[in-house]
mmCIF file of C-alpha atoms and ligand atoms in Angstrom:
data_model
loop_
_atom_site.group_PDB
_atom_site.id
_atom_site.type_symbol
_atom_site.label_atom_id
_atom_site.label_comp_id
_atom_site.label_asym_id
_atom_site.label_seq_id
_atom_site.Cartn_x
_atom_site.Cartn_y
_atom_site.Cartn_z
ATOM 1 C CA MET A 14 6.339 -7.959 42.646
ATOM 2 C CA THR A 15 4.995 -6.269 39.444
ATOM 3 C CA ASN A 16 1.174 -6.328 38.547
ATOM 4 C CA LYS A 17 2.443 -5.663 34.660
ATOM 5 C CA HIS A 18 1.504 -7.928 32.175
ATOM 6 C CA ALA A 19 3.179 -8.249 28.837
ATOM 7 C CA GLY A 20 3.664 -11.187 26.323
ATOM 8 C CA PHE A 21 2.568 -11.436 23.083
ATOM 9 C CA VAL A 22 -0.301 -12.681 20.952
ATOM 10 C CA ALA A 23 -0.432 -13.945 17.656
ATOM 11 C CA LEU A 24 -3.148 -13.219 15.505
ATOM 12 C CA ILE A 25 -3.735 -16.196 12.474
ATOM 13 C CA GLY A 26 -6.005 -17.184 9.819
ATOM 14 C CA GLU A 27 -6.967 -17.307 6.197
ATOM 15 C CA PRO A 28 -6.157 -14.549 4.054
ATOM 16 C CA ASN A 29 -8.544 -11.595 4.577
ATOM 17 C CA ALA A 30 -9.774 -13.289 7.670
ATOM 18 C CA GLY A 31 -9.208 -9.199 9.218
ATOM 19 C CA LYS A 32 -5.957 -9.688 10.891
ATOM 20 C CA SER A 33 -4.177 -6.629 10.062
ATOM 21 C CA THR A 34 -7.251 -4.667 10.724
ATOM 22 C CA LEU A 35 -7.547 -5.981 14.427
ATOM 23 C CA LEU A 36 -3.841 -5.266 14.782
ATOM 24 C CA ASN A 37 -4.276 -1.391 13.880
ATOM 25 C CA ARG A 38 -7.269 -0.953 15.870
ATOM 26 C CA MET A 39 -5.428 -2.630 18.876
ATOM 27 C CA VAL A 40 -2.575 -0.455 18.193
ATOM 28 C CA GLY A 41 -4.569 2.768 17.225
ATOM 29 C CA ALA A 42 -2.417 3.020 14.527
ATOM 30 C CA LYS A 43 -1.957 1.952 11.004
ATOM 31 C CA VAL A 44 0.945 -0.099 11.340
ATOM 32 C CA SER A 45 0.609 -2.975 9.142
ATOM 33 C CA ILE A 46 -1.408 -2.422 5.635
ATOM 34 C CA VAL A 47 -5.049 -3.600 4.989
ATOM 35 C CA THR A 48 -6.592 -4.264 1.579
ATOM 36 C CA HIS A 49 -9.640 -6.068 0.188
ATOM 37 C CA LYS A 50 -6.949 -8.139 -1.592
ATOM 38 C CA VAL A 51 -5.684 -11.723 -0.474
ATOM 39 C CA GLN A 52 -1.892 -12.296 1.031
ATOM 40 C CA THR A 53 -0.833 -8.318 1.540
ATOM 41 C CA THR A 54 0.816 -8.946 4.517
ATOM 42 C CA ARG A 55 4.283 -10.237 4.135
ATOM 43 C CA ALA A 56 6.065 -10.430 6.911
ATOM 44 C CA ARG A 57 5.772 -10.842 10.833
ATOM 45 C CA ILE A 58 5.282 -7.823 11.800
ATOM 46 C CA ARG A 59 4.322 -6.941 15.722
ATOM 47 C CA GLY A 60 2.390 -3.859 16.485
ATOM 48 C CA ILE A 61 2.277 -3.100 20.863
ATOM 49 C CA ALA A 62 -1.254 -1.698 22.283
ATOM 50 C CA MET A 63 -0.996 -0.581 25.967
ATOM 51 C CA HIS A 64 -4.260 -1.161 28.072
ATOM 52 C CA GLY A 65 -4.060 -0.335 31.361
ATOM 53 C CA GLN A 66 -0.738 -2.400 33.091
ATOM 54 C CA ALA A 67 -1.003 -4.772 30.525
ATOM 55 C CA GLN A 68 1.455 -4.076 27.259
ATOM 56 C CA ILE A 69 0.188 -6.371 24.481
ATOM 57 C CA VAL A 70 2.113 -7.150 21.765
ATOM 58 C CA PHE A 71 0.242 -8.234 18.598
ATOM 59 C CA VAL A 72 2.081 -10.522 15.962
ATOM 60 C CA ASP A 73 0.438 -10.014 12.576
ATOM 61 C CA THR A 74 1.074 -12.952 10.683
ATOM 62 C CA PRO A 75 0.100 -13.225 7.218
ATOM 63 C CA GLY A 76 -2.742 -15.310 5.986
ATOM 64 C CA LEU A 77 -2.400 -19.331 6.317
ATOM 65 C CA PHE A 78 -2.734 -20.813 2.694
ATOM 66 C CA LYS A 79 -1.445 -23.292 0.705
ATOM 67 C CA PRO A 80 1.734 -21.488 -0.578
ATOM 68 C CA ARG A 81 3.082 -22.303 -4.059
ATOM 69 C CA ARG A 82 6.289 -20.108 -4.794
ATOM 70 C CA ARG A 83 8.768 -19.324 -2.881
ATOM 71 C CA LEU A 84 7.748 -16.177 -1.418
ATOM 72 C CA ASP A 85 4.285 -18.235 -0.322
ATOM 73 C CA ARG A 86 6.253 -20.386 1.202
ATOM 74 C CA ALA A 87 8.377 -17.892 3.548
ATOM 75 C CA MET A 88 4.726 -16.013 3.784
ATOM 76 C CA VAL A 89 3.391 -18.885 5.705
ATOM 77 C CA ALA A 90 6.171 -20.146 7.895
ATOM 78 C CA ALA A 91 6.796 -16.812 9.019
ATOM 79 C CA ALA A 92 2.511 -17.317 10.128
ATOM 80 C CA TRP A 93 2.986 -20.121 12.357
ATOM 81 C CA GLY A 94 6.678 -19.144 13.418
ATOM 82 C CA GLY A 95 4.978 -15.922 14.777
ATOM 83 C CA ALA A 96 2.088 -18.418 16.820
ATOM 84 C CA ALA A 97 4.775 -20.600 17.817
ATOM 85 C CA ASP A 98 6.531 -17.549 19.498
ATOM 86 C CA ALA A 99 3.136 -16.324 20.725
ATOM 87 C CA ASP A 100 1.963 -16.585 24.893
ATOM 88 C CA ILE A 101 -1.692 -16.481 22.915
ATOM 89 C CA VAL A 102 -2.723 -17.506 19.458
ATOM 90 C CA VAL A 103 -5.956 -15.340 18.289
ATOM 91 C CA LEU A 104 -7.771 -17.309 15.900
ATOM 92 C CA LEU A 105 -9.936 -15.732 12.962
ATOM 93 C CA ILE A 106 -12.495 -16.430 11.427
ATOM 94 C CA GLU A 107 -14.605 -14.971 9.008
ATOM 95 C CA ALA A 108 -18.510 -15.313 9.807
ATOM 96 C CA HIS A 109 -19.676 -14.762 6.466
ATOM 97 C CA ARG A 110 -17.417 -17.403 4.921
ATOM 98 C CA GLY A 111 -17.723 -19.943 7.953
ATOM 99 C CA ILE A 112 -15.651 -22.961 8.225
ATOM 100 C CA THR A 113 -13.813 -23.337 5.197
ATOM 101 C CA ASP A 114 -10.878 -25.764 3.938
ATOM 102 C CA GLY A 115 -8.557 -24.096 4.972
ATOM 103 C CA VAL A 116 -9.819 -23.071 8.291
ATOM 104 C CA ARG A 117 -10.518 -26.991 8.365
ATOM 105 C CA SER A 118 -6.550 -27.384 7.148
ATOM 106 C CA ILE A 119 -5.802 -24.280 10.381
ATOM 107 C CA ILE A 120 -7.577 -25.958 12.775
ATOM 108 C CA ASP A 121 -6.143 -29.297 12.090
ATOM 109 C CA THR A 122 -2.050 -27.611 12.460
ATOM 110 C CA LEU A 123 -3.763 -26.453 15.627
ATOM 111 C CA HIS A 124 -4.890 -29.891 17.182
ATOM 112 C CA VAL A 125 -1.130 -31.246 15.981
ATOM 113 C CA ARG A 126 0.312 -28.410 18.096
ATOM 114 C CA LYS A 127 -2.057 -28.338 21.206
ATOM 115 C CA GLY A 128 -0.538 -27.596 24.651
ATOM 116 C CA GLU A 129 1.665 -25.842 23.041
ATOM 117 C CA GLN A 130 -0.276 -21.998 24.202
ATOM 118 C CA ILE A 131 -3.579 -21.049 24.875
ATOM 119 C CA VAL A 132 -6.189 -20.487 21.430
ATOM 120 C CA ALA A 133 -8.420 -18.355 22.021
ATOM 121 C CA LEU A 134 -11.233 -17.925 18.479
ATOM 122 C CA ALA A 135 -12.517 -14.415 17.298
ATOM 123 C CA ILE A 136 -15.382 -14.316 14.692
ATOM 124 C CA ASN A 137 -14.712 -11.510 12.896
ATOM 125 C CA LYS A 138 -16.852 -9.602 10.218
ATOM 126 C CA ILE A 139 -19.731 -10.065 12.696
ATOM 127 C CA ASP A 140 -21.696 -7.290 10.649
ATOM 128 C CA ARG A 141 -21.897 -9.536 7.719
ATOM 129 C CA VAL A 142 -24.049 -12.078 8.743
ATOM 130 C CA GLN A 143 -27.563 -12.616 11.085
ATOM 131 C CA ALA A 144 -27.371 -13.669 14.653
ATOM 132 C CA PRO A 145 -28.439 -17.526 14.621
ATOM 133 C CA GLU A 146 -26.217 -18.196 11.627
ATOM 134 C CA LEU A 147 -23.362 -16.725 14.296
ATOM 135 C CA LEU A 148 -24.703 -19.143 16.612
ATOM 136 C CA SER A 149 -24.730 -22.405 14.670
ATOM 137 C CA LEU A 150 -20.514 -21.138 13.999
ATOM 138 C CA THR A 151 -19.575 -20.524 16.835
ATOM 139 C CA GLU A 152 -20.959 -24.479 18.242
ATOM 140 C CA ALA A 153 -19.145 -25.621 15.212
ATOM 141 C CA LEU A 154 -16.143 -24.077 15.800
ATOM 142 C CA ASN A 155 -16.057 -25.449 19.698
ATOM 143 C CA GLN A 156 -16.822 -28.353 18.357
ATOM 144 C CA ALA A 157 -13.895 -28.344 16.029
ATOM 145 C CA TYR A 158 -11.314 -27.569 18.515
ATOM 146 C CA PRO A 159 -11.743 -26.624 21.984
ATOM 147 C CA PHE A 160 -10.978 -22.805 22.265
ATOM 148 C CA GLU A 161 -10.359 -21.179 25.603
ATOM 149 C CA LYS A 162 -13.003 -18.634 24.429
ATOM 150 C CA THR A 163 -14.768 -16.955 22.073
ATOM 151 C CA PHE A 164 -15.375 -13.324 20.864
ATOM 152 C CA MET A 165 -17.727 -12.062 18.533
ATOM 153 C CA ILE A 166 -16.110 -8.540 16.325
ATOM 154 C CA SER A 167 -16.132 -6.667 14.112
ATOM 155 C CA ALA A 168 -12.354 -5.543 13.659
ATOM 156 C CA GLU A 169 -13.766 -2.617 11.018
ATOM 157 C CA ARG A 170 -16.349 -1.203 13.280
ATOM 158 C CA GLY A 171 -14.819 -1.890 16.592
ATOM 159 C CA HIS A 172 -17.377 -4.261 17.840
ATOM 160 C CA GLY A 173 -16.061 -6.701 20.639
ATOM 161 C CA VAL A 174 -13.029 -5.489 20.032
ATOM 162 C CA GLU A 175 -12.731 -3.935 24.187
ATOM 163 C CA ASP A 176 -13.605 -7.233 25.379
ATOM 164 C CA LEU A 177 -11.008 -9.282 23.325
ATOM 165 C CA LYS A 178 -8.773 -6.466 24.454
ATOM 166 C CA ASP A 179 -9.602 -6.753 28.141
ATOM 167 C CA TRP A 180 -9.361 -10.543 28.547
ATOM 168 C CA LEU A 181 -5.934 -10.439 26.512
ATOM 169 C CA ALA A 182 -4.573 -7.531 28.765
ATOM 170 C CA ALA A 183 -5.861 -9.892 31.499
ATOM 171 C CA GLU A 184 -4.839 -13.595 30.683
ATOM 172 C CA LEU A 185 -0.951 -12.676 29.885
ATOM 173 C CA PRO A 186 1.900 -13.723 32.327
ATOM 174 C CA VAL A 187 2.536 -11.141 34.843
ATOM 175 C CA HIS A 188 5.932 -9.627 32.894
ATOM 176 C CA GLU A 189 7.645 -6.285 33.225
ATOM 177 C CA TRP A 190 6.625 -4.401 29.540
ATOM 178 C CA LEU A 191 8.996 -5.935 26.728
ATOM 179 C CA TYR A 192 8.894 -2.190 24.775
ATOM 180 C CA PRO A 193 9.183 1.150 25.712
ATOM 181 C CA GLU A 194 5.285 2.616 26.429
ATOM 182 C CA ASP A 195 5.124 4.666 23.368
ATOM 183 C CA GLU A 196 6.400 2.331 20.913
ATOM 184 C CA ILE A 197 3.962 0.950 18.110
ATOM 185 C CA SER A 198 5.791 -1.399 16.490
ATOM 186 C CA ASP A 199 8.999 -3.374 15.996
ATOM 187 C CA LEU A 200 9.169 -2.995 12.398
ATOM 188 C CA PRO A 201 11.931 0.154 11.823
ATOM 189 C CA LEU A 202 9.764 3.325 10.151
ATOM 190 C CA ARG A 203 11.882 2.215 7.286
ATOM 191 C CA MET A 204 9.946 -0.697 6.600
ATOM 192 C CA LEU A 205 6.914 0.712 7.764
ATOM 193 C CA ALA A 206 7.087 3.508 5.109
ATOM 194 C CA ALA A 207 8.075 1.326 2.336
ATOM 195 C CA GLU A 208 4.551 -1.116 3.345
ATOM 196 C CA ALA A 209 2.688 2.071 2.701
ATOM 197 C CA THR A 210 3.615 2.474 -0.483
ATOM 198 C CA ARG A 211 3.368 -1.178 -1.808
ATOM 199 C CA GLU A 212 -0.757 -0.824 0.403
ATOM 200 C CA LYS A 213 -1.079 1.951 -2.129
ATOM 201 C CA LEU A 214 0.073 0.577 -5.375
ATOM 202 C CA THR A 215 -2.054 -3.196 -3.534
ATOM 203 C CA LEU A 216 -4.734 -0.713 -3.776
ATOM 204 C CA ARG A 217 -4.427 0.807 -7.753
ATOM 205 C CA LEU A 218 -3.140 -1.820 -9.270
ATOM 206 C CA HIS A 219 -5.121 -5.172 -10.902
ATOM 207 C CA GLU A 220 -5.218 -9.380 -10.437
ATOM 208 C CA GLU A 221 -1.567 -10.421 -10.398
ATOM 209 C CA LEU A 222 1.093 -7.282 -9.899
ATOM 210 C CA PRO A 223 1.224 -6.128 -6.505
ATOM 211 C CA TYR A 224 2.369 -9.927 -5.986
ATOM 212 C CA GLN A 225 4.983 -8.849 -8.280
ATOM 213 C CA LEU A 226 6.142 -6.478 -6.726
ATOM 214 C CA THR A 227 8.243 -5.460 -3.577
ATOM 215 C CA VAL A 228 9.025 -2.012 -2.129
ATOM 216 C CA GLU A 229 12.178 -1.285 -0.037
ATOM 217 C CA THR A 230 13.539 2.005 1.509
ATOM 218 C CA GLU A 231 16.921 2.796 0.257
ATOM 219 C CA ASN A 232 17.292 5.625 2.263
ATOM 220 C CA TRP A 233 15.795 8.419 4.459
ATOM 221 C CA GLU A 234 17.336 11.693 5.938
ATOM 222 C CA ASP A 235 16.115 13.256 8.756
ATOM 223 C CA LYS A 236 16.503 16.826 7.590
ATOM 224 C CA PRO A 237 17.336 20.181 9.452
ATOM 225 C CA ASP A 238 13.850 21.188 9.482
ATOM 226 C CA GLY A 239 12.186 17.924 11.017
ATOM 227 C CA SER A 240 10.849 16.640 7.746
ATOM 228 C CA ALA A 241 12.596 13.368 6.481
ATOM 229 C CA LYS A 242 13.742 12.535 2.733
ATOM 230 C CA ILE A 243 13.007 9.303 1.617
ATOM 231 C CA ASP A 244 14.165 7.390 -1.682
ATOM 232 C CA GLN A 245 11.864 3.791 -2.430
ATOM 233 C CA ILE A 246 12.850 1.404 -5.139
ATOM 234 C CA ILE A 247 10.322 -0.208 -6.633
ATOM 235 C CA TYR A 248 11.476 -3.632 -8.013
ATOM 236 C CA VAL A 249 8.996 -5.004 -10.333
ATOM 237 C CA MET A 250 9.760 -8.149 -12.983
ATOM 238 C CA ARG A 251 8.998 -6.986 -16.408
ATOM 239 C CA ASP A 252 9.181 -3.582 -18.205
ATOM 240 C CA GLY A 253 5.664 -3.710 -18.942
ATOM 241 C CA HIS A 254 5.091 -3.914 -15.535
ATOM 242 C CA LYS A 255 7.121 -0.768 -14.849
ATOM 243 C CA GLY A 256 4.703 1.020 -17.264
ATOM 244 C CA ILE A 257 1.619 0.512 -15.717
ATOM 245 C CA VAL A 258 3.228 1.272 -12.218
ATOM 246 C CA LEU A 259 4.118 4.600 -13.369
ATOM 247 C CA GLY A 260 0.681 4.592 -15.699
ATOM 248 C CA LYS A 261 -0.032 6.692 -18.278
ATOM 249 C CA GLY A 262 2.131 9.969 -17.811
ATOM 250 C CA GLY A 263 3.140 8.882 -14.565
ATOM 251 C CA GLU A 264 -0.025 9.648 -13.242
ATOM 252 C CA THR A 265 -0.155 6.017 -11.097
ATOM 253 C CA ILE A 266 3.278 6.163 -9.677
ATOM 254 C CA LYS A 267 2.391 10.273 -8.818
ATOM 255 C CA SER A 268 -1.077 9.256 -6.849
ATOM 256 C CA VAL A 269 0.693 6.357 -5.065
ATOM 257 C CA ASN A 270 3.633 8.659 -4.232
ATOM 258 C CA GLN A 271 0.848 11.022 -2.303
ATOM 259 C CA ALA A 272 -1.011 8.513 -0.999
ATOM 260 C CA ALA A 273 1.519 6.696 0.559
ATOM 261 C CA ARG A 274 3.593 10.606 1.521
ATOM 262 C CA ALA A 275 0.101 11.233 3.715
ATOM 263 C CA ASP A 276 0.527 7.977 5.525
ATOM 264 C CA ILE A 277 4.090 8.103 6.031
ATOM 265 C CA GLU A 278 3.789 11.710 7.469
ATOM 266 C CA GLU A 279 0.359 10.526 9.400
ATOM 267 C CA LEU A 280 2.695 7.651 11.411
ATOM 268 C CA THR A 281 5.751 9.701 12.004
ATOM 269 C CA GLY A 282 4.162 12.982 12.673
ATOM 270 C CA ARG A 283 6.489 15.105 10.193
ATOM 271 C CA LYS A 284 6.986 15.844 6.796
ATOM 272 C CA ILE A 285 8.120 13.917 4.575
ATOM 273 C CA HIS A 286 9.419 14.077 1.145
ATOM 274 C CA LEU A 287 9.226 10.712 -0.826
ATOM 275 C CA PHE A 288 10.864 10.153 -4.007
ATOM 276 C CA ILE A 289 10.189 7.090 -5.642
ATOM 277 C CA THR A 290 11.836 4.940 -9.043
ATOM 278 C CA VAL A 291 10.771 2.053 -10.029
ATOM 279 C CA LYS A 292 13.121 -0.624 -11.153
ATOM 280 C CA VAL A 293 12.783 -3.867 -13.436
ATOM 281 C CA ARG A 294 14.690 -6.482 -11.977
ATOM 282 C CA PRO A 295 13.512 -10.096 -13.591
ATOM 283 C CA ASN A 296 14.738 -12.121 -10.556
ATOM 284 C CA TRP A 297 13.590 -10.446 -7.573
ATOM 285 C CA LEU A 298 11.481 -13.768 -6.339
ATOM 286 C CA GLU A 299 14.506 -15.667 -5.853
ATOM 287 C CA GLU A 300 16.813 -12.902 -4.362
ATOM 288 C CA SER A 301 17.824 -13.383 -1.129
ATOM 289 C CA GLU A 302 18.300 -10.281 -0.011
ATOM 290 C CA ARG A 303 14.958 -9.280 -0.787
ATOM 291 C CA PHE A 304 13.527 -11.814 1.883
ATOM 292 C CA THR A 305 15.890 -10.092 4.297
ATOM 293 C CA GLU A 306 14.632 -6.856 3.503
ATOM 294 C CA MET A 307 10.612 -8.084 3.890
ATOM 295 C CA GLY A 308 11.600 -9.654 7.235
ATOM 296 C CA LEU A 309 11.635 -12.709 5.831
ATOM 297 C CA ASN A 310 13.471 -15.949 5.896
ATOM 298 C CA PHE A 311 15.078 -16.941 2.039
ATOM 299 C CA ARG A 312 15.698 -20.055 3.354
ATOM 300 C CA ASP A 313 11.962 -20.549 4.966
ATOM 301 C CA GLY A 314 10.690 -20.559 1.023
ATOM 302 C CA ASN A 315 12.755 -24.011 0.362
ATOM 303 C CA GLU A 316 10.552 -26.835 -1.156
HETATM 304 N N1 GDP B 26 -17.305 -6.022 6.614
HETATM 305 C C1 GDP B 26 -15.971 -6.138 7.419
HETATM 306 N N2 GDP B 26 -14.801 -5.728 6.645
HETATM 307 C C2 GDP B 26 -13.391 -6.044 7.679
HETATM 308 C C3 GDP B 26 -14.220 -6.331 8.742
HETATM 309 N N3 GDP B 26 -12.594 -6.345 9.032
HETATM 310 C C4 GDP B 26 -11.521 -6.796 8.329
HETATM 311 N N4 GDP B 26 -12.669 -6.086 6.971
HETATM 312 C C5 GDP B 26 -11.782 -6.150 5.605
HETATM 313 O O1 GDP B 26 -11.253 -7.304 5.443
HETATM 314 C C6 GDP B 26 -10.837 -7.238 4.422
HETATM 315 C C7 GDP B 26 -9.375 -7.804 4.711
HETATM 316 O O2 GDP B 26 -8.476 -7.184 5.602
HETATM 317 P P1 GDP B 26 -7.285 -7.450 6.258
HETATM 318 O O3 GDP B 26 -7.204 -6.768 7.488
HETATM 319 O O4 GDP B 26 -6.429 -6.834 4.772
HETATM 320 O O5 GDP B 26 -6.767 -9.303 6.578
HETATM 321 P P2 GDP B 26 -5.683 -9.690 6.421
HETATM 322 O O6 GDP B 26 -5.649 -10.827 5.183
HETATM 323 O O7 GDP B 26 -6.128 -11.216 7.808
HETATM 324 O O8 GDP B 26 -4.445 -9.201 7.147
HETATM 325 C C8 GDP B 26 -10.457 -5.658 4.604
HETATM 326 O O9 GDP B 26 -11.003 -5.169 2.944
HETATM 327 C C9 GDP B 26 -11.049 -5.280 5.233
HETATM 328 O O10 GDP B 26 -11.643 -3.527 5.033
HETATM 329 C C10 GDP B 26 -15.101 -6.387 9.461
HETATM 330 O O11 GDP B 26 -15.480 -6.570 10.933
HETATM 331 N N5 GDP B 26 -16.490 -6.204 8.722
HETATM 332 MG MG1 MG B 27 -2.582 -8.417 6.927
#
């Protein structure tokens, strides 16, 4: 007999609800990228948190939204797929936005799936609202769906996060740990490294462009001195996009490289030599190989 607990907790919610922020805080490392822009998380990312005798495997999912493109449809499929595989589902809601149409449609789907697993509610970004507002939102949400439990948190500042973690650890089934104790993510480092670069691009580029590019790690070479040399490719759709990504005199790509390298060094604890190439690939959004590299299923994107 073991007194260990282990299992999967899926974080679902609208884009920008704070799922990735919560995952990173729970894990204590940046395994999922966070930006102020919607739909940054593309694939299902698992982050592993140890809590006493419990191993909580958080499944960060792309946001749930009305998909338009093939990539969007594959992302939404990955999000619900992540929920289906989990022992517990945590729905994240933004306190200051309340019950939006998007939240309503997620709750509708939860009703259809009812009974499949435990569903808890986490009202996030409580730093942005006043207490009375929070109470009426909690009431309204619990009328809309019979949540097992409600937490009020700030993923960014940490309020309420320990309570949520305690509860999850206790609710998860008694089970041997699923991953080695020191592992923090199931994504290979080469993919986390590509995500780091995509985060920096998303932070620096305007409007639609971040959604029209993808980053892949082409080559990872461990050096005898303990450092690593990483080659990455940014695929963009047009010549003009390439120019924007490079920036005047290569300034944009240079600052992206520096920032991404710092993140990868922190993640790996090693010195990193990062080389980034930008390639124009007009049809990358229709290439199944690109989806596989992102951890998505190309056919999930079929209409
Ligand atoms: N004010 C506030 N902002 C937050 C909080 N949690 C996340 N955010 C911000 O919300 C934005 C979206 O967060 P992210 O984790 O990428 O959301 P995701 O799309 O659900 O993964 C980012 O700018 C975060 O910094 C919070 O508790 N309070
Ligand atoms: Mg995210």
